Amino acid sequence: MRAAAAALYGTVGSLVLTALVAAPADSSPRYGHDERGTAVAAQRAAAAGIRFGACPAAEGLPPSVRCGTVTVPLDYTRPDGKQIELTVSRAEASGRAGGKRVARQGALVFNPGGPGASGMYFPLVRSMPEFRRVAAAYDLIGYAPRGVGRSAPLSCQDPREFAKAPSQTSVHPDAAEKRERVERARAYARGCAERTGPALRHYTSLNNARDLDVLRAALGEEKLTFLGASYGTYFGAVYATLFPSHVRRMVFDSAVDPDPHKIWYRNNLAQSAAFERRWADFRTWVAKHHGTYGLGTTPQAVQQSYDKVRAAVTREPAGGTVGSQQLHGAFLQAGYYDDYWPMRATALSRFLKGDPKPLVEQAGPKPSAAGEEENGNAVYTAVQCNDAAWPTDFGVWDRDNTHLARVAPFETWDNAWMNLPCAYWPAPRQRAVDVWAPPAALPPTLIVAAERDAATPYAGARELHRRLHGSVLVTERDAGTHGIAGGPNACVNRHVDTYLLEGRLPDRHAECAPHREPLPLREVRAKEPRQRTGAQPRVL
């Protein structure tokens, strides 16, 4: 999901989608055979446990992290049918923080979002100061959800074709480009079906939530402690709806709007609108540092500089690999994370001065990552297309995105093309879960969100807070980084630590001042910003 400013919701409200079913939210989920299948799988997993050992070289993890697998049914209505294995990583609780012994509190399971992102790296955050206290008390558990990495991997296209560059995209596509994109979306949807077969229908948020309960049982945990970022908040909320009595503590970081009428088509329109505001934040920052970058003293002038670069790489791709689509992908990351701003501004500045190297380094394709990127996109597409109803008439997409692109051109059509395979999806669609936890059904939970987040607009955090009774919302005001737990805001981190370590929450809402803006760089740094706990720049 790419999801937006309230003033731009008008085009979204005109859609009439298939009616959605409400999911039960008591301590005895009634999803029939699916939940009975979950109980059977969880009992087996609890008996088998997870045998942790050295991680396969393919994971790229150090010896301090141990790996194993957990077995889950492909289809929870047939718990004795085909089984798939999910890969799991663990760093055991250190037991010490600040020179003091700390009591172990169990396992903390993490999901970074996507759909399609792997959390296998999560145990590595134990070395970060922001996670040191949590890592003392909890085993840090990462895993690759179904379809991701080595967990029954999905593929819809040859990775070399998926990563082919340079490629071009238009802010306002004409009729010919739209026809080409429709054919491309149809072909991609067919590829998903041909490569995966009947199993394709089983890659859903509901099954991700069921898998999470089986993982809980395999870890020997009576109740789940969970940190989900971005899309991880959505299927985490689905988990809380299905299995409220299995919840110990849950942190929802940068929340997807769980309103079933917005999953996922409307959320994507909303996200495109929100990226326009965040793109304006980036341009305002660049203009403030005109003395460093020379890209313009106003946001409008910075936009003109960007447009010059976009026109140039459309005519002649930078380094032979960076066209307008690669350029846009690199600058979309600046909408997710403001620590990309100095690097991206430097790349624009240097390009306009005749040096394309920084732009090629930052925006050019990475052939070694093609397989991982294609896999992530396949899972993203399968889960979102399977989860809910989508318009099947391109005329609806054309109307809504043409209207939105007039006021939010930066991301609108690129987001539409990414999701358009869902219009032609060959697998059955589900009815989106009505996320809900009535009073006393769920232990207190914590939601943290940045007020200007583009990937998961702030309205989604408020909606999740409304639906999960007893939750508390902590807001980072006037900031827009996506995935803020364990980030640069000490106030946010204190609330997360206090909740995970002591179970305490603020009495009502809480607010944190924004983290500091990044400082400009006069030279490009070779290193990209460090790995985040938040979602990958794919969706939520």
Coordinates of C-alpha atoms in Angstrom, one line a residue:
M1 CA 0.0 0.0 0.0
R2 CA 1.4 3.4 -0.8
A3 CA -2.0 5.2 1.5
A4 CA -3.5 10.9 2.7
A5 CA -4.3 14.4 3.4
A6 CA -7.9 14.7 4.4
A7 CA -8.5 17.5 1.9
L8 CA -7.7 15.1 -0.9
Y9 CA -10.1 12.3 0.1
G10 CA -12.9 13.5 -2.1
T11 CA -12.1 11.3 -5.1
V12 CA -11.8 8.2 -2.8
G13 CA -15.3 8.7 -1.3
S14 CA -17.0 8.2 -4.6
L15 CA -16.1 4.6 -4.9
V16 CA -18.6 1.8 -4.2
L17 CA -16.8 -1.4 -3.3
T18 CA -18.1 -4.8 -2.3
A19 CA -19.7 -5.0 1.1
L20 CA -17.2 -6.2 3.7
V21 CA -17.9 -8.6 6.5
A22 CA -17.3 -7.8 10.2
A23 CA -15.0 -10.1 12.0
P24 CA -15.7 -11.2 15.6
A25 CA -13.6 -9.7 18.3
D26 CA -14.1 -11.8 21.4
S27 CA -11.8 -14.2 23.1
S28 CA -13.3 -17.2 21.1
P29 CA -12.7 -16.4 17.4
R30 CA -15.4 -17.9 15.2
Y31 CA -13.8 -18.2 11.8
G32 CA -14.8 -21.8 11.5
H33 CA -12.4 -24.4 10.2
D34 CA -9.7 -21.8 9.7
E35 CA -9.4 -21.1 13.4
R36 CA -9.8 -24.7 14.4
G37 CA -6.9 -25.3 11.9
T38 CA -4.9 -22.6 13.7
A39 CA -5.4 -24.3 17.0
V40 CA -4.3 -27.7 15.7
A41 CA -1.2 -26.1 14.1
A42 CA -0.4 -24.2 17.2
Q43 CA -0.6 -27.3 19.4
R44 CA 1.7 -29.2 17.1
A45 CA 4.1 -26.2 17.0
A46 CA 4.1 -26.0 20.8
A47 CA 5.1 -29.7 21.0
A48 CA 7.8 -29.4 18.4
G49 CA 9.3 -26.1 19.4
I50 CA 12.0 -24.5 17.2
R51 CA 15.5 -26.0 17.0
F52 CA 17.7 -23.0 16.7
G53 CA 21.2 -23.4 15.2
A54 CA 23.6 -21.7 12.9
C55 CA 22.0 -19.5 10.3
P56 CA 22.3 -20.5 6.7
A57 CA 24.9 -18.3 4.8
A58 CA 22.0 -17.0 2.6
E59 CA 20.7 -15.0 5.6
G60 CA 23.9 -13.0 6.0
L61 CA 23.6 -13.0 9.8
P62 CA 26.5 -13.3 12.3
P63 CA 27.0 -16.3 14.6
S64 CA 25.4 -14.4 17.5
V65 CA 22.1 -14.8 15.8
R66 CA 20.6 -18.3 15.6
C67 CA 18.1 -19.6 13.1
G68 CA 15.4 -22.2 12.8
T69 CA 12.0 -22.9 11.2
V70 CA 8.4 -23.3 12.2
T71 CA 5.9 -25.4 10.2
V72 CA 2.5 -24.0 9.3
P73 CA -0.3 -25.2 7.1
L74 CA -0.6 -23.7 3.7
D75 CA -4.4 -23.8 4.1
Y76 CA -5.7 -23.5 7.6
T77 CA -9.0 -25.3 6.6
R78 CA -6.8 -28.3 5.9
P79 CA -4.3 -28.4 8.8
D80 CA -3.3 -32.0 7.8
G81 CA -2.7 -30.9 4.2
K82 CA 0.4 -29.3 2.6
Q83 CA 2.8 -27.7 5.1
I84 CA 5.2 -24.8 4.6
E85 CA 8.2 -23.7 6.7
L86 CA 8.8 -20.2 7.9
T87 CA 12.4 -19.1 8.7
V88 CA 12.9 -17.6 12.2
S89 CA 15.9 -15.8 13.7
R90 CA 16.7 -15.2 17.4
A91 CA 19.1 -13.3 19.7
E92 CA 18.6 -14.4 23.3
A93 CA 18.0 -11.8 26.0
S94 CA 21.3 -10.5 27.2
G95 CA 20.1 -10.3 30.8
R96 CA 22.1 -7.2 31.6
A97 CA 21.6 -3.5 31.0
G98 CA 23.5 -0.6 32.5
G99 CA 25.6 -3.0 34.5
K100 CA 22.6 -4.5 36.2
R101 CA 20.9 -7.9 35.9
V102 CA 17.6 -7.8 34.1
A103 CA 14.9 -10.5 34.3
R104 CA 13.9 -12.2 31.1
Q105 CA 10.4 -11.4 30.0
G106 CA 10.1 -13.8 27.0
A107 CA 10.2 -13.3 23.3
L108 CA 9.5 -10.1 21.4
V109 CA 8.4 -10.9 17.8
F110 CA 8.9 -8.3 15.1
N111 CA 7.5 -7.7 11.7
P112 CA 8.8 -4.7 9.5
G113 CA 5.8 -4.5 7.2
G114 CA 5.6 -4.7 3.4
P115 CA 3.7 -6.9 2.7
G116 CA 6.8 -8.7 1.5
A117 CA 9.5 -7.5 3.9
S118 CA 11.6 -9.9 6.0
G119 CA 12.3 -9.3 9.7
M120 CA 15.1 -11.9 9.8
Y121 CA 17.6 -9.0 10.5
F122 CA 15.8 -7.9 13.7
P123 CA 18.0 -9.6 16.3
L124 CA 20.8 -7.3 15.1
V125 CA 19.2 -4.3 16.7
R126 CA 20.4 -5.6 20.1
S127 CA 23.6 -3.6 19.4
M128 CA 21.8 -0.3 19.0
P129 CA 21.6 1.9 22.0
E130 CA 17.9 2.5 21.4
F131 CA 17.1 -1.2 21.9
R132 CA 19.7 -2.2 24.6
R133 CA 17.2 -2.2 27.5
V134 CA 14.6 -4.2 25.5
A135 CA 17.3 -6.6 24.3
A136 CA 18.3 -7.3 27.9
A137 CA 14.8 -8.5 28.8
Y138 CA 13.6 -10.1 25.6
D139 CA 14.7 -12.7 23.1
L140 CA 14.6 -10.7 19.9
I141 CA 12.7 -12.7 17.3
G142 CA 12.7 -12.0 13.6
Y143 CA 11.1 -14.1 10.9
A144 CA 10.2 -14.1 7.2
P145 CA 6.4 -14.3 6.6
R146 CA 4.9 -16.8 4.2
G147 CA 6.1 -16.1 0.7
V148 CA 9.1 -14.0 1.7
G149 CA 12.8 -15.1 1.4
R150 CA 13.1 -18.8 2.1
S151 CA 9.6 -19.1 3.6
A152 CA 7.7 -20.8 0.7
P153 CA 8.9 -18.0 -1.6
L154 CA 6.6 -16.4 -4.1
S155 CA 7.6 -15.2 -7.6
C156 CA 5.5 -13.6 -10.3
Q157 CA 8.2 -12.6 -12.9
D158 CA 11.8 -13.3 -13.9
P159 CA 13.8 -11.1 -11.5
R160 CA 16.0 -9.9 -14.4
E161 CA 12.8 -8.6 -16.2
F162 CA 11.5 -7.1 -13.0
A163 CA 14.7 -5.2 -12.4
K164 CA 15.3 -4.2 -16.0
A165 CA 16.6 -0.6 -16.2
P166 CA 16.5 2.1 -17.3
S167 CA 12.7 2.5 -17.5
Q168 CA 10.5 5.6 -17.8
T169 CA 7.3 6.7 -16.2
S170 CA 5.1 9.8 -16.6
V171 CA 3.6 12.0 -14.0
H172 CA 0.5 12.5 -16.3
P173 CA 0.4 9.4 -18.6
D174 CA -1.3 9.6 -22.0
A175 CA -3.8 7.0 -23.4
A176 CA -1.0 5.0 -25.0
E177 CA 1.0 4.6 -21.8
K178 CA -2.2 3.7 -19.9
R179 CA -2.9 0.9 -22.4
E180 CA 0.6 -0.4 -22.1
R181 CA 0.4 -0.4 -18.3
V182 CA -2.9 -2.3 -18.3
E183 CA -1.3 -5.0 -20.5
R184 CA 1.7 -5.1 -18.2
A185 CA -0.6 -5.5 -15.1
R186 CA -2.6 -8.3 -16.8
A187 CA 0.7 -10.1 -17.6
Y188 CA 2.0 -9.7 -14.1
A189 CA -1.2 -11.1 -12.6
R190 CA -1.0 -14.1 -15.0
G191 CA 2.6 -14.6 -14.1
C192 CA 1.7 -14.8 -10.4
A193 CA -0.9 -17.5 -11.1
E194 CA 1.3 -19.5 -13.5
R195 CA 4.3 -19.5 -11.1
T196 CA 2.3 -20.3 -7.9
G197 CA -0.7 -22.2 -8.9
P198 CA -3.6 -22.8 -6.5
A199 CA -1.5 -21.9 -3.5
L200 CA -1.6 -18.2 -4.6
R201 CA -4.9 -17.7 -2.8
H202 CA -3.4 -18.6 0.6
Y203 CA -1.1 -15.6 0.9
T204 CA -3.2 -13.2 2.9
S205 CA -3.2 -11.0 6.0
L206 CA -5.5 -13.5 7.7
N207 CA -3.0 -16.3 7.2
N208 CA -0.2 -14.0 8.3
A209 CA -2.0 -13.5 11.5
R210 CA -2.6 -17.2 11.9
D211 CA 1.0 -17.9 11.2
L212 CA 1.9 -15.5 14.0
D213 CA -0.1 -17.5 16.5
V214 CA 1.6 -20.7 15.4
L215 CA 5.0 -19.0 15.8
R216 CA 4.0 -17.8 19.3
A217 CA 3.2 -21.4 20.3
A218 CA 6.4 -22.7 18.8
L219 CA 8.4 -20.2 20.8
G220 CA 6.8 -21.6 24.0
E221 CA 5.0 -18.3 24.7
E222 CA 1.5 -18.5 26.3
K223 CA 0.9 -14.9 25.1
L224 CA 2.4 -12.8 22.4
T225 CA 4.5 -9.8 22.7
F226 CA 4.7 -8.1 19.3
L227 CA 6.2 -5.1 17.6
G228 CA 4.8 -4.4 14.2
A229 CA 5.7 -1.6 11.9
S230 CA 3.6 -0.3 8.9
Y231 CA 1.8 -3.3 7.3
G232 CA 2.9 -5.2 10.4
T233 CA 0.4 -3.1 12.4
Y234 CA -2.4 -4.2 10.1
F235 CA -2.0 -8.0 10.4
G236 CA -1.0 -7.4 14.0
A237 CA -4.4 -5.8 14.5
V238 CA -6.1 -8.7 12.6
Y239 CA -4.3 -11.0 15.1
A240 CA -5.6 -8.9 18.0
T241 CA -9.1 -9.3 16.6
L242 CA -8.8 -13.0 16.1
F243 CA -6.8 -14.0 19.2
P244 CA -7.3 -11.2 21.8
S245 CA -6.8 -13.7 24.7
H246 CA -3.4 -14.6 23.3
V247 CA -2.0 -11.0 23.5
R248 CA 0.4 -9.9 26.2
R249 CA 1.7 -6.6 24.8
M250 CA 1.6 -5.1 21.3
V251 CA 3.3 -2.0 19.8
F252 CA 1.8 -0.7 16.5
D253 CA 4.4 1.5 14.9
S254 CA 3.1 3.7 12.0
A255 CA -0.3 2.3 11.7
V256 CA -2.2 1.3 8.6
D257 CA -5.8 2.6 8.5
P258 CA -7.7 -0.7 9.3
D259 CA -11.1 0.5 8.1
P260 CA -12.3 -2.5 6.0
H261 CA -13.7 -0.1 3.4
K262 CA -10.2 1.3 2.8
I263 CA -8.4 -2.0 2.6
W264 CA -6.5 -1.6 0.2
Y265 CA -7.7 0.5 -2.8
R266 CA -8.7 3.6 -0.9
N267 CA -5.7 3.4 1.4
N268 CA -3.5 3.6 -1.6
L269 CA -5.2 6.7 -3.0
A270 CA -4.9 8.2 0.5
Q271 CA -1.2 7.3 0.6
S272 CA -0.5 8.9 -2.8
A273 CA -2.1 12.2 -1.5
A274 CA -0.1 12.1 1.7
F275 CA 3.2 11.7 -0.2
E276 CA 2.5 15.0 -1.9
R277 CA 2.7 16.8 1.4
R278 CA 5.8 14.9 2.5
W279 CA 7.5 15.7 -0.9
A280 CA 6.7 19.4 -0.1
D281 CA 8.5 18.9 3.3
F282 CA 11.6 17.7 1.5
R283 CA 11.6 20.6 -1.0
T284 CA 11.1 23.1 1.8
W285 CA 14.2 21.6 3.6
V286 CA 16.3 21.7 0.4
A287 CA 15.3 25.3 -0.2
K288 CA 16.3 26.2 3.4
H289 CA 19.8 24.9 2.5
H290 CA 20.1 26.6 -0.9
G291 CA 23.6 27.8 0.2
T292 CA 24.7 24.2 0.3
Y293 CA 22.9 22.7 -2.6
G294 CA 22.1 25.6 -5.0
L295 CA 18.8 24.0 -6.0
G296 CA 16.5 27.0 -5.3
T297 CA 15.4 29.2 -2.4
T298 CA 11.8 28.1 -2.6
P299 CA 10.1 24.8 -2.7
Q300 CA 8.8 25.7 -6.2
A301 CA 12.4 26.4 -7.4
V302 CA 13.5 23.1 -6.0
Q303 CA 10.7 21.4 -7.9
Q304 CA 12.0 23.0 -11.1
S305 CA 15.5 21.7 -10.4
Y306 CA 14.1 18.2 -9.8
D307 CA 12.0 18.5 -13.0
K308 CA 15.2 19.4 -15.0
V309 CA 16.9 16.2 -13.7
R310 CA 13.8 14.1 -14.5
A311 CA 13.7 15.5 -18.1
A312 CA 17.4 14.9 -18.5
V313 CA 17.3 11.2 -17.4
T314 CA 14.2 10.7 -19.6
R315 CA 16.1 11.9 -22.6
E316 CA 19.4 10.1 -21.7
P317 CA 19.4 7.8 -18.7
A318 CA 22.1 8.6 -16.2
G319 CA 24.9 6.0 -16.3
G320 CA 22.8 4.1 -18.8
T321 CA 20.6 2.7 -16.0
V322 CA 18.7 5.6 -14.3
G323 CA 15.6 6.7 -16.1
S324 CA 12.7 8.6 -14.6
Q325 CA 11.3 5.5 -12.9
Q326 CA 14.6 4.8 -11.1
L327 CA 14.9 8.5 -10.2
H328 CA 11.4 8.5 -8.7
G329 CA 12.0 5.4 -6.7
A330 CA 15.1 6.9 -5.1
F331 CA 13.3 10.1 -4.2
L332 CA 10.3 8.2 -2.9
Q333 CA 12.6 7.0 -0.1
A334 CA 13.0 10.6 0.9
G335 CA 9.3 10.6 1.6
Y336 CA 9.7 7.7 4.0
Y337 CA 12.8 8.8 5.8
D338 CA 14.2 12.3 6.3
D339 CA 17.7 11.0 6.9
Y340 CA 17.8 10.4 3.1
W341 CA 17.3 14.1 2.4
P342 CA 21.0 15.2 2.5
M343 CA 22.1 12.4 0.2
R344 CA 19.3 12.9 -2.3
A345 CA 19.7 16.7 -2.4
T346 CA 23.5 16.3 -3.0
A347 CA 22.8 13.9 -5.9
L348 CA 20.5 16.4 -7.6
S349 CA 23.0 19.2 -7.0
R350 CA 25.9 17.3 -8.4
F351 CA 23.9 16.0 -11.4
L352 CA 23.0 19.6 -12.4
K353 CA 26.7 20.5 -12.1
G354 CA 27.7 17.8 -14.5
D355 CA 28.5 14.9 -12.1
P356 CA 25.9 12.0 -12.4
K357 CA 27.9 9.6 -10.3
P358 CA 26.1 10.2 -6.9
L359 CA 22.7 9.9 -8.6
V360 CA 23.6 6.7 -10.3
E361 CA 25.0 5.2 -7.1
Q362 CA 21.8 6.1 -5.2
A363 CA 19.1 5.4 -7.9
G364 CA 20.7 2.8 -10.1
P365 CA 19.6 -0.8 -10.0
K366 CA 21.4 -3.3 -7.8
P367 CA 21.6 -6.6 -9.8
S368 CA 22.5 -8.6 -6.8
A369 CA 19.2 -7.5 -5.1
A370 CA 16.9 -8.3 -8.1
G371 CA 15.7 -11.6 -6.7
E372 CA 14.9 -10.2 -3.3
E373 CA 13.1 -7.2 -4.8
E374 CA 11.0 -9.3 -7.2
N375 CA 10.1 -11.7 -4.4
G376 CA 9.1 -8.8 -2.1
N377 CA 6.9 -7.3 -4.8
A378 CA 5.3 -10.6 -5.5
V379 CA 4.3 -11.1 -1.9
Y380 CA 3.1 -7.4 -1.6
T381 CA 0.9 -7.9 -4.7
A382 CA -0.5 -11.3 -3.7
V383 CA -1.4 -10.3 -0.1
Q384 CA -3.0 -7.0 -1.1
C385 CA -4.9 -8.4 -4.0
N386 CA -6.2 -11.4 -2.0
D387 CA -7.2 -9.4 1.1
A388 CA -10.1 -7.4 -0.2
A389 CA -12.2 -6.2 -3.1
W390 CA -10.6 -4.1 -5.8
P391 CA -12.2 -2.2 -8.8
T392 CA -12.0 -4.5 -11.8
D393 CA -12.8 -1.7 -14.3
F394 CA -9.8 0.3 -15.3
G395 CA -12.1 3.2 -15.9
V396 CA -12.5 3.5 -12.1
W397 CA -8.7 3.6 -11.6
D398 CA -8.3 6.1 -14.5
R399 CA -11.0 8.4 -13.1
D400 CA -9.7 8.3 -9.5
N401 CA -6.0 8.6 -10.2
T402 CA -6.4 11.3 -13.0
H403 CA -8.4 13.4 -10.5
L404 CA -5.9 12.8 -7.7
A405 CA -2.8 13.5 -9.9
R406 CA -4.0 17.0 -10.5
V407 CA -3.3 17.9 -6.9
A408 CA -0.9 15.1 -5.9
P409 CA 1.2 14.3 -9.0
F410 CA 4.4 13.1 -7.2
E411 CA 3.3 9.5 -6.4
T412 CA -0.2 9.0 -7.7
W413 CA 0.3 7.2 -11.0
D414 CA 3.4 5.2 -10.0
N415 CA 1.4 3.9 -7.0
A416 CA -1.5 3.0 -9.3
W417 CA 0.7 1.0 -11.7
M418 CA 2.2 -0.9 -8.7
N419 CA -1.2 -2.0 -7.6
L420 CA -3.0 -2.4 -10.9
P421 CA -2.5 -6.2 -11.1
C422 CA -5.2 -6.4 -8.5
A423 CA -7.7 -5.3 -11.1
Y424 CA -7.0 -8.5 -13.0
W425 CA -6.2 -10.8 -10.1
P426 CA -7.0 -14.5 -10.9
A427 CA -7.4 -15.7 -7.2
P428 CA -10.6 -15.3 -5.1
R429 CA -10.8 -12.0 -3.1
Q430 CA -11.6 -12.1 0.6
R431 CA -13.8 -9.7 2.5
A432 CA -11.5 -7.5 4.6
V433 CA -11.5 -8.1 8.3
D434 CA -13.4 -5.6 10.5
V435 CA -10.6 -5.0 13.1
W436 CA -12.2 -4.5 16.5
A437 CA -11.5 -5.1 20.2
P438 CA -14.3 -4.2 22.5
P439 CA -13.7 -3.0 26.1
A440 CA -11.8 -5.5 28.3
A441 CA -11.3 -7.9 25.4
L442 CA -7.7 -7.0 24.8
P443 CA -4.8 -5.9 27.2
P444 CA -3.7 -2.3 26.8
T445 CA -1.8 -1.7 23.6
L446 CA 0.5 1.1 22.3
I447 CA 0.3 2.9 19.0
V448 CA 3.1 5.3 18.0
A449 CA 2.8 7.5 14.9
A450 CA 4.4 10.5 13.2
E451 CA 1.9 13.2 12.4
R452 CA 3.2 13.8 8.8
D453 CA 3.9 10.2 7.9
A454 CA 3.1 9.7 4.2
A455 CA 3.3 5.9 3.9
T456 CA 0.7 5.4 6.7
P457 CA -1.1 8.7 7.1
Y458 CA -1.8 9.7 10.7
A459 CA -5.6 9.3 10.3
G460 CA -4.9 5.5 10.3
A461 CA -3.4 5.7 13.7
R462 CA -6.4 7.5 15.0
E463 CA -8.7 4.9 13.4
L464 CA -6.8 2.0 14.9
H465 CA -6.9 3.7 18.3
R466 CA -10.7 4.0 18.0
R467 CA -11.1 0.4 17.1
L468 CA -8.8 -1.1 19.8
H469 CA -10.3 -0.2 23.1
G470 CA -7.7 0.4 25.8
S471 CA -5.0 1.4 23.4
V472 CA -3.0 4.6 23.8
L473 CA -1.7 6.7 21.0
V474 CA 1.7 8.5 21.2
T475 CA 2.2 11.1 18.5
E476 CA 5.4 12.6 17.2
R477 CA 4.2 16.0 16.2
D478 CA 5.3 17.8 13.0
A479 CA 7.4 14.9 11.9
G480 CA 7.0 12.5 9.0
T481 CA 9.5 9.6 9.4
H482 CA 7.9 6.2 8.8
G483 CA 8.7 3.7 11.5
I484 CA 9.6 5.6 14.6
A485 CA 10.2 3.1 17.4
G486 CA 13.9 2.8 18.0
G487 CA 14.5 5.9 15.9
P488 CA 16.0 9.3 16.8
N489 CA 13.2 10.5 19.0
A490 CA 14.1 9.8 22.6
C491 CA 10.6 10.6 23.8
V492 CA 9.0 8.0 21.6
N493 CA 11.6 5.5 22.6
R494 CA 10.9 6.1 26.3
H495 CA 7.2 5.3 25.8
V496 CA 8.0 2.1 23.9
D497 CA 10.5 1.0 26.5
T498 CA 8.3 1.8 29.5
Y499 CA 5.4 -0.2 27.9
L500 CA 7.5 -3.2 26.8
L501 CA 9.5 -3.4 30.0
E502 CA 7.0 -2.3 32.7
G503 CA 3.6 -2.6 31.0
R504 CA 2.9 1.0 31.7
L505 CA 1.2 3.5 29.3
P506 CA 0.3 7.1 29.5
D507 CA -3.1 7.8 31.0
R508 CA -4.5 9.1 27.7
H509 CA -2.9 10.4 24.6
A510 CA 0.8 11.5 24.7
E511 CA 2.7 13.8 22.4
C512 CA 6.4 14.1 21.6
A513 CA 8.2 17.0 20.0
P514 CA 9.6 16.2 16.6
H515 CA 13.1 14.8 16.2
R516 CA 15.8 17.2 14.8
E517 CA 15.9 17.7 11.1
P518 CA 18.9 16.3 9.3
L519 CA 21.9 18.5 8.7
P520 CA 23.0 19.1 5.1
L521 CA 26.0 17.3 3.7
R522 CA 28.5 19.0 1.5
E523 CA 29.7 15.7 0.1
V524 CA 27.9 12.5 -0.7
R525 CA 28.6 9.8 1.9
A526 CA 29.2 6.3 0.6
K527 CA 26.9 4.7 3.2
E528 CA 23.2 4.8 3.0
P529 CA 21.3 5.4 6.3
R530 CA 21.4 2.4 8.6
Q531 CA 18.9 -0.4 8.5
R532 CA 15.6 0.6 10.1
T533 CA 13.2 -1.4 12.1
G534 CA 10.4 0.2 10.1
A535 CA 8.9 -0.9 6.8
Q536 CA 10.9 -1.2 3.6
P537 CA 10.1 1.5 1.1
R538 CA 7.6 -0.6 -0.6
V539 CA 4.4 0.2 1.2
L540 CA 3.4 0.7 4.6

